[in-house]
Amino acid sequence: MNLWLIPILPLIGFLINGVFGKRLAKPVIDAVAIGSVAASFAYTLWALWSLYPIDAAHHESYFTWFQSGTFQVGVDFFVDRLNAVMLLVVTGVGLLIHIYAIGYMAHEGGYYRFFCYLNLFMFFMLVLVLAQNFLLMFVGWEGVGLCSYLLVGFYFQEKFATDAGNKAFIVNRIGDFGFSLGMLLLVTVFGTLDFFKMSDAAKGHPIETQAGVLTLATLLLLLGATGKSAQVPLYVWLPDAMAGPTPVSALIHAATMVTAGVYMIARSSFLFAHTPITMRVVALIGLLTAVMAASIGITQNDIKKVFAYSTVSQLGYMFLGLGVGAYSASIFHVMTHAFFKALLFLGAGSVIHALSGEQDLRHMGGLRKKLPITCWTLLAASIAISGIPPFSGFFSKDAILAAAFHHGQYGPYLYLIGVLTACVTAFYVFRAFFMAFFGEYRGHAHPHESPLVMTLPLIILAVFSVAGGFISVPKWLAPMFPLAGGDDLNLEIISAVAGALGIAAAYFFYVLRPSAAETFKNKAGAVYTLVNNKYYVDEIYNIAIVKPLLYLSRVVLWHGVDEDGIDRNLVDGAGRRARDLGGALRYLQSGSIRNYATWVLTGCLLVILIIGLAGGVR
Amino acid sequence: MPHLLSLVLFLPLAGLLAVLAIPTTQWRAIRLTANFFSLLTFLASLLIPAFFHIGVPGFQMVERASWIPTIGAQYLIGIDGISLLLVLLSTLISALAMWCSWNNASERGKLYYAMLLMLETGVLGVFLSLDLFLFYLFWDVVLIPMYFIIGIYGGPRRSYAAIKFFVYTLLGSVFMLLGFLALYFQYAKQFGVYTFDLTKLIQVTLDPAIEKWIFFALFLGFAVKVPMFPFHTWLPDAHVEAPTAGSVLLASLLLKMGTYGFIRFSLPLLPRASMEPWIVNLMVTLSLIAIIYGALVCLTQRDWKKLIAYSSVSHLGFCTLGIFALNQSGLSGSVIQQVNHGISTALLFLLVGFIYERRHSREISDFGGLAQVMPAFATVFAIAVFSSAGLPLLNGFIGDFTILSGAFAVNRIWAGVGVIGLILGAAYLLWLYQRTMMGPLKYEANRFLSDLSIRERLIVFPLVILAFAIGIYPRPLFEAVSSPVQEIVERLNSVRF
């Protein structure tokens, strides 16, 4: 079974388009880019089919990457039930988004460059998913970060786009600070970074009720996960990352890359299982992120920003699930979220495409008739994310909430906050939906439905958004992660009603009484301003960290220490003093380099001679 | 193949003589001769691995000849895995640096090429010498050509920069020589024989106090060269004023002489002092300061070349951190990172040089949007930036990671500070990239800049290939350094109290 083919195929696509893309015709670029991902998807299907039912992990070792002392890292891939789900999501959804991008990017410059980066992203994402050790996973982890950087800054002539790219990369680097140190710590504890060897070694490790070495290691890994999966306190890069083309937002910043943190924690569950303290932190971060991002989502007017905050919020749910030990529910949500969130973004992209680049919801409206396919598919995604049965989001979100409810004495509180957030989520997603598709058209463009190459992926994703909940991921993963929670009809009804209430509220405020929303906004005043400005988190980071760092660097270190301290006083000062003392050294001022050199060399030889003689005498 | 090392070592010198024999007006012939000899040296050096046995302890291909018998100095050269990597790096970078000045050659070129060739022999001598006196000779030989390259062919403040470079390093090297002499006399006192032979001197037992004094004498010589904080202020001036080839050689090769000195001499000859806790802490603290400090200062630079110069301070901080972790991972990571830094910094300086030749400016604010007019340049620059920032699958990552794992094993805080340096590294590099390559084309003057020429592409090509090759398959490098590093670590452990 050549698992390496799965990532290498998109890499070949990247290389072909990267080297020859400038000279190739568009259809050829499409064929290479889409073909390579399609081949990767097909091979994934075939590989999983032959390995079915994957009761034991399938390992493949290729070569030793490097070895230092006894510590060695191999280029090893494997498949088990967990990353099988990820593989299917990444290649499947990835393929649809690639196809969609043909239509979306048709009129954009840098066409081949775009598909190059997209294929490269697929390569790194698949390495991340297939890697059998942390370091190889980190290769994919950093690689997808690189592609995210390149694609967010795709419109590189725009400052906001490159700013957003830099921010994404650097904030992720802060997360990687944790990931790297976590790995280094694990090396000292286990002497290996191989998941399976570590998992075996960890079995003998006691549960750390007091913070111990594994608690530290998992907290460090968690920091890495909060960076990549946009959790508090490192979520700030994701909304800005919407500066990239919309297919990128769908693929990287919704369906796949941002779920890497969730996958990483689920993958290292053998460590997290030993560290209840970290688990509590994971759950709290998830809940906090879910609430915070959802509240910001209400106030955004940029359709992509709304969906970006909803992504942050949904990732928060996944972290909540991880934190309460419901790994399989979280992975389930990763999958359904990939369907409906990719659809939301692609739908938004279809709207933006139709309106020649307009992203502001206030300049949309009434698009239902102009873009019927987009409207209906987006409706399916919106219902799915709102958690209305039997749409896909309901099952996965409910699995997380049910697990939270049954988790210890504070479980019901976690559940309650989660359900309230679900209600808010339904509200702001439908707010965006109604603002775009209902009422009167408020813009000046000439909306038109997108071509088939774009609507077909929408329709396929819509089918999965509606019915994907019946693919029971928790059952599939049960051999790895025992089922948590269980079915509780009352809880299911409560969360479904919460979603319905959110939709109803949105319908009231944005379809029945559009003026009521304005009144409400004005009444909220200060609170609205606070939330609308995203709680000023960016500004706080800027004032507390970025500005002082730059000031320290420029004024204190460079001008202060280097130029004034060391150079002016010590180096040049010593030179001046030497000049003042020794009149003979005035010859050095002759200005000729050759003279300088002669003098210095003579001095040098003299010193050698003196030392030699003095030494010899002793 | 006997005398292969001597051949490699003196080929550039033969080139120097050839260049001197050609009349100044025949500058095209001079240029061709110089390039020919440096290329020949590189090709000859490629034969070394064929005769080198990886994993065999001690020095190989040793050549010994009596030189100054009255003081016991010998012509003694040899190679191990560590110097092998640095020698190969030196011949490659020298050949590329020689070639990158092709278009600048003129009637002033004779001395220039002569100096570059002399520099190459000097650097190779430093990495090959096993006799301390011979080492010292080569060490100072390097100084002279670099001084002329900066002082004659440099920018507006070349005189100041050249003097500063010269005085700094010369002062350092005088102390280093003092240290060597002390070792020499101590050995003579114990064994009754005067020798500078490294493999002999290693047997000397030193009084702990004397050992510490010698350590600091050597330290001054090496630390100035690396340069370690606070001996680094010559570096930005020298780099900014030096012509491109000078900057490339300075950053890629000359700085490595310092780190090589620590590994080759300080650690094996002075193991007790090298392991003295307060000394280790001092060395590591200076390294960590260099990492953070260099990176922070990079954040504020307005001069493209100066930024890259300061980034060397930060990167070399990682190399010295690895050395003073005093374990297998730290030391091998350090050697590998020295090679990596040689590759990525050479790329960065070459690229700045290409831009400067076109635009005669290095102010970052004079650029912006270059990716539109120079796509190939922008691509190579991106690769250089990410290689320098330590992105996996490019060369920088594996070295950083190994160094950090070595440091982490000793002290978690050290590694923590190091990783912060990596974050800052990404920040200043990406910011530099954004301000120069991305955004709208700010100035009309940049609109008609030509993209990389064939010659320029060929110059950067081997470095780009190496950056990927080492990133994807670094194992040969690890294998090369594994056995010599193990010897050093065992030597250290054998004297552990």
PDB file of C-alpha atoms in Angstrom, chain B residues 59-148:
ATOM      1  CA  PHE B  59      41.631  12.924  11.864  1.00  0.00           C
ATOM      2  CA  GLN B  60      42.013  11.517   8.384  1.00  0.00           C
ATOM      3  CA  MET B  61      44.193  12.268   5.382  1.00  0.00           C
ATOM      4  CA  VAL B  62      46.712  13.775   7.751  1.00  0.00           C
ATOM      5  CA  GLU B  63      49.717  15.461   6.146  1.00  0.00           C
ATOM      6  CA  ARG B  64      52.683  16.311   8.299  1.00  0.00           C
ATOM      7  CA  ALA B  65      55.913  18.094   7.472  1.00  0.00           C
ATOM      8  CA  SER B  66      58.513  19.844   9.512  1.00  0.00           C
ATOM      9  CA  TRP B  67      58.133  23.615   9.181  1.00  0.00           C
ATOM     10  CA  ILE B  68      59.853  25.688  11.887  1.00  0.00           C
ATOM     11  CA  PRO B  69      61.662  23.051  13.905  1.00  0.00           C
ATOM     12  CA  THR B  70      63.179  25.574  16.312  1.00  0.00           C
ATOM     13  CA  ILE B  71      59.783  26.343  17.832  1.00  0.00           C
ATOM     14  CA  GLY B  72      58.214  22.979  17.074  1.00  0.00           C
ATOM     15  CA  ALA B  73      55.716  24.329  14.575  1.00  0.00           C
ATOM     16  CA  GLN B  74      54.747  21.870  11.855  1.00  0.00           C
ATOM     17  CA  TYR B  75      52.841  21.869   8.648  1.00  0.00           C
ATOM     18  CA  LEU B  76      50.141  19.583   9.949  1.00  0.00           C
ATOM     19  CA  ILE B  77      46.748  19.343   8.322  1.00  0.00           C
ATOM     20  CA  GLY B  78      43.959  16.806   8.480  1.00  0.00           C
ATOM     21  CA  ILE B  79      40.219  16.503   8.340  1.00  0.00           C
ATOM     22  CA  ASP B  80      37.329  15.056  10.294  1.00  0.00           C
ATOM     23  CA  GLY B  81      33.579  15.127   9.727  1.00  0.00           C
ATOM     24  CA  ILE B  82      33.206  18.600  11.165  1.00  0.00           C
ATOM     25  CA  SER B  83      35.923  20.223   9.104  1.00  0.00           C
ATOM     26  CA  LEU B  84      34.850  18.239   6.049  1.00  0.00           C
ATOM     27  CA  LEU B  85      31.491  19.996   6.003  1.00  0.00           C
ATOM     28  CA  LEU B  86      33.050  23.386   6.556  1.00  0.00           C
ATOM     29  CA  VAL B  87      35.697  22.835   3.884  1.00  0.00           C
ATOM     30  CA  LEU B  88      33.092  21.856   1.310  1.00  0.00           C
ATOM     31  CA  LEU B  89      31.001  24.856   2.285  1.00  0.00           C
ATOM     32  CA  SER B  90      34.062  27.097   1.933  1.00  0.00           C
ATOM     33  CA  THR B  91      35.047  25.977  -1.535  1.00  0.00           C
ATOM     34  CA  LEU B  92      31.478  26.203  -2.807  1.00  0.00           C
ATOM     35  CA  ILE B  93      30.762  29.626  -1.329  1.00  0.00           C
ATOM     36  CA  SER B  94      34.146  30.960  -2.447  1.00  0.00           C
ATOM     37  CA  ALA B  95      33.515  29.884  -6.015  1.00  0.00           C
ATOM     38  CA  LEU B  96      30.057  31.463  -6.007  1.00  0.00           C
ATOM     39  CA  ALA B  97      31.300  34.656  -4.391  1.00  0.00           C
ATOM     40  CA  MET B  98      34.054  34.874  -6.960  1.00  0.00           C
ATOM     41  CA  TRP B  99      31.522  34.499  -9.739  1.00  0.00           C
ATOM     42  CA  CYS B 100      29.027  37.015  -8.376  1.00  0.00           C
ATOM     43  CA  SER B 101      31.508  39.852  -8.933  1.00  0.00           C
ATOM     44  CA  TRP B 102      31.753  39.057 -12.643  1.00  0.00           C
ATOM     45  CA  ASN B 103      30.088  42.223 -13.870  1.00  0.00           C
ATOM     46  CA  ASN B 104      31.892  44.511 -11.451  1.00  0.00           C
ATOM     47  CA  ALA B 105      35.319  43.523 -12.646  1.00  0.00           C
ATOM     48  CA  SER B 106      37.471  46.257 -14.136  1.00  0.00           C
ATOM     49  CA  GLU B 107      41.031  47.390 -14.121  1.00  0.00           C
ATOM     50  CA  ARG B 108      40.813  47.663 -10.349  1.00  0.00           C
ATOM     51  CA  GLY B 109      40.098  43.965 -10.281  1.00  0.00           C
ATOM     52  CA  LYS B 110      43.549  42.513  -9.940  1.00  0.00           C
ATOM     53  CA  LEU B 111      44.014  43.156  -6.266  1.00  0.00           C
ATOM     54  CA  TYR B 112      40.375  42.279  -5.646  1.00  0.00           C
ATOM     55  CA  TYR B 113      40.615  38.824  -7.139  1.00  0.00           C
ATOM     56  CA  ALA B 114      43.991  38.273  -5.574  1.00  0.00           C
ATOM     57  CA  MET B 115      42.480  39.060  -2.189  1.00  0.00           C
ATOM     58  CA  LEU B 116      39.503  36.765  -2.712  1.00  0.00           C
ATOM     59  CA  LEU B 117      41.839  33.888  -3.575  1.00  0.00           C
ATOM     60  CA  MET B 118      44.067  34.604  -0.609  1.00  0.00           C
ATOM     61  CA  LEU B 119      40.975  34.664   1.584  1.00  0.00           C
ATOM     62  CA  GLU B 120      39.935  31.255   0.315  1.00  0.00           C
ATOM     63  CA  THR B 121      43.276  29.695   1.163  1.00  0.00           C
ATOM     64  CA  GLY B 122      43.156  31.380   4.567  1.00  0.00           C
ATOM     65  CA  VAL B 123      39.720  30.059   5.410  1.00  0.00           C
ATOM     66  CA  LEU B 124      40.542  26.556   4.194  1.00  0.00           C
ATOM     67  CA  GLY B 125      43.746  26.647   6.233  1.00  0.00           C
ATOM     68  CA  VAL B 126      41.809  27.532   9.347  1.00  0.00           C
ATOM     69  CA  PHE B 127      39.496  24.560   8.889  1.00  0.00           C
ATOM     70  CA  LEU B 128      42.308  22.137   8.015  1.00  0.00           C
ATOM     71  CA  SER B 129      45.135  23.056  10.401  1.00  0.00           C
ATOM     72  CA  LEU B 130      45.899  20.688  13.218  1.00  0.00           C
ATOM     73  CA  ASP B 131      48.875  22.679  14.355  1.00  0.00           C
ATOM     74  CA  LEU B 132      48.014  25.651  16.526  1.00  0.00           C
ATOM     75  CA  PHE B 133      50.704  27.852  15.084  1.00  0.00           C
ATOM     76  CA  LEU B 134      49.677  27.065  11.546  1.00  0.00           C
ATOM     77  CA  PHE B 135      46.080  27.701  12.543  1.00  0.00           C
ATOM     78  CA  TYR B 136      47.027  31.072  13.931  1.00  0.00           C
ATOM     79  CA  LEU B 137      48.873  31.932  10.762  1.00  0.00           C
ATOM     80  CA  PHE B 138      45.885  31.152   8.582  1.00  0.00           C
ATOM     81  CA  TRP B 139      43.579  32.909  11.027  1.00  0.00           C
ATOM     82  CA  ASP B 140      45.468  36.142  10.535  1.00  0.00           C
ATOM     83  CA  VAL B 141      45.980  35.560   6.831  1.00  0.00           C
ATOM     84  CA  VAL B 142      42.213  35.745   6.501  1.00  0.00           C
ATOM     85  CA  LEU B 143      42.215  39.140   8.113  1.00  0.00           C
ATOM     86  CA  ILE B 144      44.354  40.913   5.530  1.00  0.00           C
ATOM     87  CA  PRO B 145      42.393  40.228   2.345  1.00  0.00           C
ATOM     88  CA  MET B 146      39.093  40.919   4.061  1.00  0.00           C
ATOM     89  CA  TYR B 147      40.477  44.190   5.306  1.00  0.00           C
ATOM     90  CA  PHE B 148      41.397  45.226   1.773  1.00  0.00           C
TER      91      PHE B 148
END
